[in-house]
């Protein structure tokens, strides 16, 4: 059985972390993964509401993201299950 | 070290005999510098054992605090949480809750975090504080925080959490005295003695459904704490960024990866050689000395030909093992290993494994036993089973003595592909490759049959690059050499004595029998028909049987067999007699056999424990034996 860990129902757009260009910081909206796959993410602070920024791509084309000053390597399959939204224009400039 | 106080001074009321020292547990996420701090505090006064029932390594050390006061410190595995999803997490949780046999529940805790990533690392703080034990929060990597312009108000943080705080840069031994002061207070308080079982409450588990809410709540709390203590995150490490743009580069990344692997292999066969020659000389000279000292009796032959030669032929490989572990240690502690796992993940994923399997598999090049244990960090059970099933295909250091002997005897030392690689190195590399291919094919088959799975995820934290701590590296090397020597000292010692005894009976009128007529020879002859199709004779047959204990034993066995056989003639080097007795094709077949077959009882035992049953080890042993026999047969026909 598979159920999603979703914080809120789908929002206006369906943007995934995998679609985000390098160096663009976004906010995580929901994690579209079964609990057992989501839990390791949660423990490392990848939670709805957190800011996450793809900083690099591995030689195999998988994203490496920065979150709270930690670097985390994901598979692109996982990144495609992370729903994100762009930060509004009032994001901090620093 | 510290002097023992002969007369107890003004300590607290000494009403009973000093019982066990208080136990303090060291908790923290991976890459927080936990082990470095543990080593700074305990130095050489530490022991490695296994937790009962599971094969998680238990590191317990003694911290001497002056005035005869000591505390026991246990270094728990690095974890991100206590959900008990992985074995490491389960053990950490059980120790903290006092549920592990043979370990009292801790009297106090030290939570160590990498302060440069405070918010991320404090996810552990809430469950740890809920234990209600005296707790010290160690903000490690403080030098890095300062250097990269981050700040945190320790006072505010301490007040908010209600714990003591010490800043350290454990690698530079800075601030460690603060930890000692804290431990001294605990030691003065004495062990509580009460064996209280505490529960780690509010642990989100997979069973409780609103997992995400629990984590979100914890996260919010941590954010509040971090904000109240004026934490300013440091700038991203420039060094890490620059190195990553090289090591994770689309083109350079994989090339550097390959270069690193090649460097490791080349070095264990070049750098280690002078040391090995030294040991060889020492064993030889001391053997001669013993011969000169002891009277010419039956036990002189046992000591010199049996024990000394047998154990010596294995100790000689210690330098190679140390060089290998030194490299693995540097790779891991510097942070490169995590990048290597990321680079490897795509390829591993295609095979059916994952990047996290890279470390166990690479450790497998040293020894399959710790490698199988290292696979515990793989959270997916089927991924873990597939990984530990193929780990023994990695060319472990116990194979090196066998490879080194046969390669030196049968492969000419001539250059191939210019001056960079000799034919010997090429054959060795080929044997490594053979193991890799077998592992890949096996994993591929397993994941499509017995261990079919839905796609799993892969997550790897990439720690900042750091210069490895020399002390931690050295202590690990010491640890590994102890384990290796204990193996040489126990298994191989025992096997050589049994072997030597079997060569001495049945007695003839003139003393010990010819080796072929001895009990050992009889055993070899019983096996001979089975291995005859491989071009091998009864002598190698004995070696194959004895090397079931551990692969490298075959070297000592052959040494004993030939040593005993030629004891009255001039000493002939083992390589020369092997060249005389074996066809090149059979020698290559034997190499292939050792590349594939699971000639290692320690691995079988560990597999049984790690899979909680006989099914997997029996399957693995049979599969690898057939592969080894088949491979040797094909090689003998081809060459």
PDB file of C-alpha atoms in Angstrom, chain B residues 23-150:
ATOM      1  CA  UNK B  23      28.752   5.441  31.828  1.00  0.00           C
ATOM      2  CA  UNK B  24      28.443   8.336  29.423  1.00  0.00           C
ATOM      3  CA  UNK B  25      27.046   7.868  25.918  1.00  0.00           C
ATOM      4  CA  UNK B  26      28.275   9.899  22.979  1.00  0.00           C
ATOM      5  CA  UNK B  27      25.435  10.616  20.563  1.00  0.00           C
ATOM      6  CA  UNK B  28      25.416  12.577  17.342  1.00  0.00           C
ATOM      7  CA  UNK B  29      24.620  12.592  13.664  1.00  0.00           C
ATOM      8  CA  UNK B  30      27.097  11.172  11.140  1.00  0.00           C
ATOM      9  CA  UNK B  31      29.964  13.487  10.173  1.00  0.00           C
ATOM     10  CA  UNK B  32      29.689  15.527  13.353  1.00  0.00           C
ATOM     11  CA  UNK B  33      33.183  14.585  14.523  1.00  0.00           C
ATOM     12  CA  UNK B  34      31.867  12.131  17.088  1.00  0.00           C
ATOM     13  CA  UNK B  35      34.541   9.532  16.635  1.00  0.00           C
ATOM     14  CA  UNK B  36      37.308  12.137  16.582  1.00  0.00           C
ATOM     15  CA  UNK B  37      36.162  13.426  19.959  1.00  0.00           C
ATOM     16  CA  UNK B  38      35.853   9.882  21.274  1.00  0.00           C
ATOM     17  CA  UNK B  39      39.428   9.192  20.239  1.00  0.00           C
ATOM     18  CA  UNK B  40      40.691  12.444  21.773  1.00  0.00           C
ATOM     19  CA  UNK B  41      39.096  11.507  25.071  1.00  0.00           C
ATOM     20  CA  UNK B  42      39.928   7.837  25.281  1.00  0.00           C
ATOM     21  CA  UNK B  43      43.084   7.511  23.198  1.00  0.00           C
ATOM     22  CA  UNK B  44      44.339   3.968  23.353  1.00  0.00           C
ATOM     23  CA  UNK B  45      42.093   3.015  26.225  1.00  0.00           C
ATOM     24  CA  UNK B  46      39.257   1.760  24.065  1.00  0.00           C
ATOM     25  CA  UNK B  47      37.800  -1.563  23.137  1.00  0.00           C
ATOM     26  CA  UNK B  48      35.853  -2.642  20.110  1.00  0.00           C
ATOM     27  CA  UNK B  49      33.336  -5.432  20.495  1.00  0.00           C
ATOM     28  CA  UNK B  50      29.969  -6.303  19.091  1.00  0.00           C
ATOM     29  CA  UNK B  51      26.640  -5.625  20.672  1.00  0.00           C
ATOM     30  CA  UNK B  52      25.060  -8.915  21.689  1.00  0.00           C
ATOM     31  CA  UNK B  53      22.828 -10.387  19.019  1.00  0.00           C
ATOM     32  CA  UNK B  54      23.645  -7.811  16.397  1.00  0.00           C
ATOM     33  CA  UNK B  55      26.921  -7.136  14.704  1.00  0.00           C
ATOM     34  CA  UNK B  56      26.999  -3.411  15.299  1.00  0.00           C
ATOM     35  CA  UNK B  57      30.456  -2.495  16.528  1.00  0.00           C
ATOM     36  CA  UNK B  58      30.455  -1.308  20.086  1.00  0.00           C
ATOM     37  CA  UNK B  59      33.180   1.185  20.921  1.00  0.00           C
ATOM     38  CA  UNK B  60      33.700   1.632  24.631  1.00  0.00           C
ATOM     39  CA  UNK B  61      36.592   3.528  26.107  1.00  0.00           C
ATOM     40  CA  UNK B  62      37.829   4.715  29.423  1.00  0.00           C
ATOM     41  CA  UNK B  63      38.455   8.393  30.074  1.00  0.00           C
ATOM     42  CA  UNK B  64      40.918   9.044  32.829  1.00  0.00           C
ATOM     43  CA  UNK B  65      40.203  12.344  34.539  1.00  0.00           C
ATOM     44  CA  UNK B  66      42.957  12.607  37.109  1.00  0.00           C
ATOM     45  CA  UNK B  67      42.806  11.733  40.780  1.00  0.00           C
ATOM     46  CA  UNK B  68      41.963   8.152  39.922  1.00  0.00           C
ATOM     47  CA  UNK B  69      38.612   9.163  38.541  1.00  0.00           C
ATOM     48  CA  UNK B  70      37.465   7.539  35.364  1.00  0.00           C
ATOM     49  CA  UNK B  71      34.304   7.284  33.369  1.00  0.00           C
ATOM     50  CA  UNK B  72      33.333   4.812  30.699  1.00  0.00           C
ATOM     51  CA  UNK B  73      32.449   6.384  27.382  1.00  0.00           C
ATOM     52  CA  UNK B  74      30.453   4.601  24.705  1.00  0.00           C
ATOM     53  CA  UNK B  75      30.594   5.886  21.138  1.00  0.00           C
ATOM     54  CA  UNK B  76      27.212   5.236  19.549  1.00  0.00           C
ATOM     55  CA  UNK B  77      26.731   4.926  15.788  1.00  0.00           C
ATOM     56  CA  UNK B  78      26.032   8.203  14.000  1.00  0.00           C
ATOM     57  CA  UNK B  79      22.309   8.606  13.393  1.00  0.00           C
ATOM     58  CA  UNK B  80      19.906  11.197  12.043  1.00  0.00           C
ATOM     59  CA  UNK B  81      17.002  10.002  14.133  1.00  0.00           C
ATOM     60  CA  UNK B  82      15.749   7.306  16.444  1.00  0.00           C
ATOM     61  CA  UNK B  83      13.067   5.825  14.269  1.00  0.00           C
ATOM     62  CA  UNK B  84      14.931   2.495  14.361  1.00  0.00           C
ATOM     63  CA  UNK B  85      14.603   2.131  10.633  1.00  0.00           C
ATOM     64  CA  UNK B  86      18.219   1.057  10.314  1.00  0.00           C
ATOM     65  CA  UNK B  87      20.175  -1.258  12.584  1.00  0.00           C
ATOM     66  CA  UNK B  88      22.400   1.632  13.679  1.00  0.00           C
ATOM     67  CA  UNK B  89      19.376   3.580  14.799  1.00  0.00           C
ATOM     68  CA  UNK B  90      17.956   0.601  16.616  1.00  0.00           C
ATOM     69  CA  UNK B  91      21.178  -0.001  18.518  1.00  0.00           C
ATOM     70  CA  UNK B  92      21.561   3.663  19.433  1.00  0.00           C
ATOM     71  CA  UNK B  93      18.046   3.716  20.706  1.00  0.00           C
ATOM     72  CA  UNK B  94      18.409   0.488  22.669  1.00  0.00           C
ATOM     73  CA  UNK B  95      21.613   1.646  24.369  1.00  0.00           C
ATOM     74  CA  UNK B  96      20.050   4.949  25.333  1.00  0.00           C
ATOM     75  CA  UNK B  97      17.023   3.167  26.719  1.00  0.00           C
ATOM     76  CA  UNK B  98      19.196   0.748  28.651  1.00  0.00           C
ATOM     77  CA  UNK B  99      17.856  -2.281  26.812  1.00  0.00           C
ATOM     78  CA  UNK B 100      21.172  -3.749  25.744  1.00  0.00           C
ATOM     79  CA  UNK B 101      22.533  -6.694  27.633  1.00  0.00           C
ATOM     80  CA  UNK B 102      25.876  -6.008  29.230  1.00  0.00           C
ATOM     81  CA  UNK B 103      25.618  -2.238  29.123  1.00  0.00           C
ATOM     82  CA  UNK B 104      24.053  -0.279  31.919  1.00  0.00           C
ATOM     83  CA  UNK B 105      21.783   2.544  30.928  1.00  0.00           C
ATOM     84  CA  UNK B 106      23.926   5.652  30.574  1.00  0.00           C
ATOM     85  CA  UNK B 107      24.307   8.054  33.477  1.00  0.00           C
ATOM     86  CA  UNK B 108      24.836  11.036  31.249  1.00  0.00           C
ATOM     87  CA  UNK B 109      24.915  11.981  27.592  1.00  0.00           C
ATOM     88  CA  UNK B 110      27.093  13.985  25.300  1.00  0.00           C
ATOM     89  CA  UNK B 111      25.340  15.197  22.183  1.00  0.00           C
ATOM     90  CA  UNK B 112      27.831  16.347  19.603  1.00  0.00           C
ATOM     91  CA  UNK B 113      26.807  18.383  16.575  1.00  0.00           C
ATOM     92  CA  UNK B 114      28.542  20.067  13.679  1.00  0.00           C
ATOM     93  CA  UNK B 115      27.850  23.675  14.646  1.00  0.00           C
ATOM     94  CA  UNK B 116      28.238  24.897  11.071  1.00  0.00           C
ATOM     95  CA  UNK B 117      24.977  23.091  10.321  1.00  0.00           C
ATOM     96  CA  UNK B 118      23.351  23.724  13.671  1.00  0.00           C
ATOM     97  CA  UNK B 119      19.748  23.783  12.550  1.00  0.00           C
ATOM     98  CA  UNK B 120      20.045  20.560  10.646  1.00  0.00           C
ATOM     99  CA  UNK B 121      21.932  18.798  13.402  1.00  0.00           C
ATOM    100  CA  UNK B 122      19.699  19.836  16.266  1.00  0.00           C
ATOM    101  CA  UNK B 123      16.921  17.569  15.031  1.00  0.00           C
ATOM    102  CA  UNK B 124      18.319  15.077  17.526  1.00  0.00           C
ATOM    103  CA  UNK B 125      18.283  17.457  20.458  1.00  0.00           C
ATOM    104  CA  UNK B 126      14.649  17.141  21.437  1.00  0.00           C
ATOM    105  CA  UNK B 127      14.494  13.354  21.751  1.00  0.00           C
ATOM    106  CA  UNK B 128      17.866  13.336  23.507  1.00  0.00           C
ATOM    107  CA  UNK B 129      16.819  15.935  26.082  1.00  0.00           C
ATOM    108  CA  UNK B 130      13.611  14.083  26.728  1.00  0.00           C
ATOM    109  CA  UNK B 131      15.684  11.304  28.223  1.00  0.00           C
ATOM    110  CA  UNK B 132      16.011  13.531  31.273  1.00  0.00           C
ATOM    111  CA  UNK B 133      19.694  12.722  31.762  1.00  0.00           C
ATOM    112  CA  UNK B 134      22.482  15.193  32.429  1.00  0.00           C
ATOM    113  CA  UNK B 135      23.468  16.255  28.929  1.00  0.00           C
ATOM    114  CA  UNK B 136      26.375  18.145  27.484  1.00  0.00           C
ATOM    115  CA  UNK B 137      25.925  19.709  24.074  1.00  0.00           C
ATOM    116  CA  UNK B 138      29.197  19.840  22.191  1.00  0.00           C
ATOM    117  CA  UNK B 139      29.326  22.358  19.379  1.00  0.00           C
ATOM    118  CA  UNK B 140      32.034  20.844  17.259  1.00  0.00           C
ATOM    119  CA  UNK B 141      33.823  22.365  14.256  1.00  0.00           C
ATOM    120  CA  UNK B 142      33.735  25.732  16.042  1.00  0.00           C
ATOM    121  CA  UNK B 143      36.887  26.791  14.198  1.00  0.00           C
ATOM    122  CA  UNK B 144      35.108  26.287  10.897  1.00  0.00           C
ATOM    123  CA  UNK B 145      32.123  28.286  12.069  1.00  0.00           C
ATOM    124  CA  UNK B 146      34.368  31.214  12.969  1.00  0.00           C
ATOM    125  CA  UNK B 147      36.423  30.968   9.823  1.00  0.00           C
ATOM    126  CA  UNK B 148      33.368  31.085   7.617  1.00  0.00           C
ATOM    127  CA  UNK B 149      31.744  33.973   9.431  1.00  0.00           C
ATOM    128  CA  UNK B 150      29.021  32.174  11.347  1.00  0.00           C
TER     129      UNK B 150
END
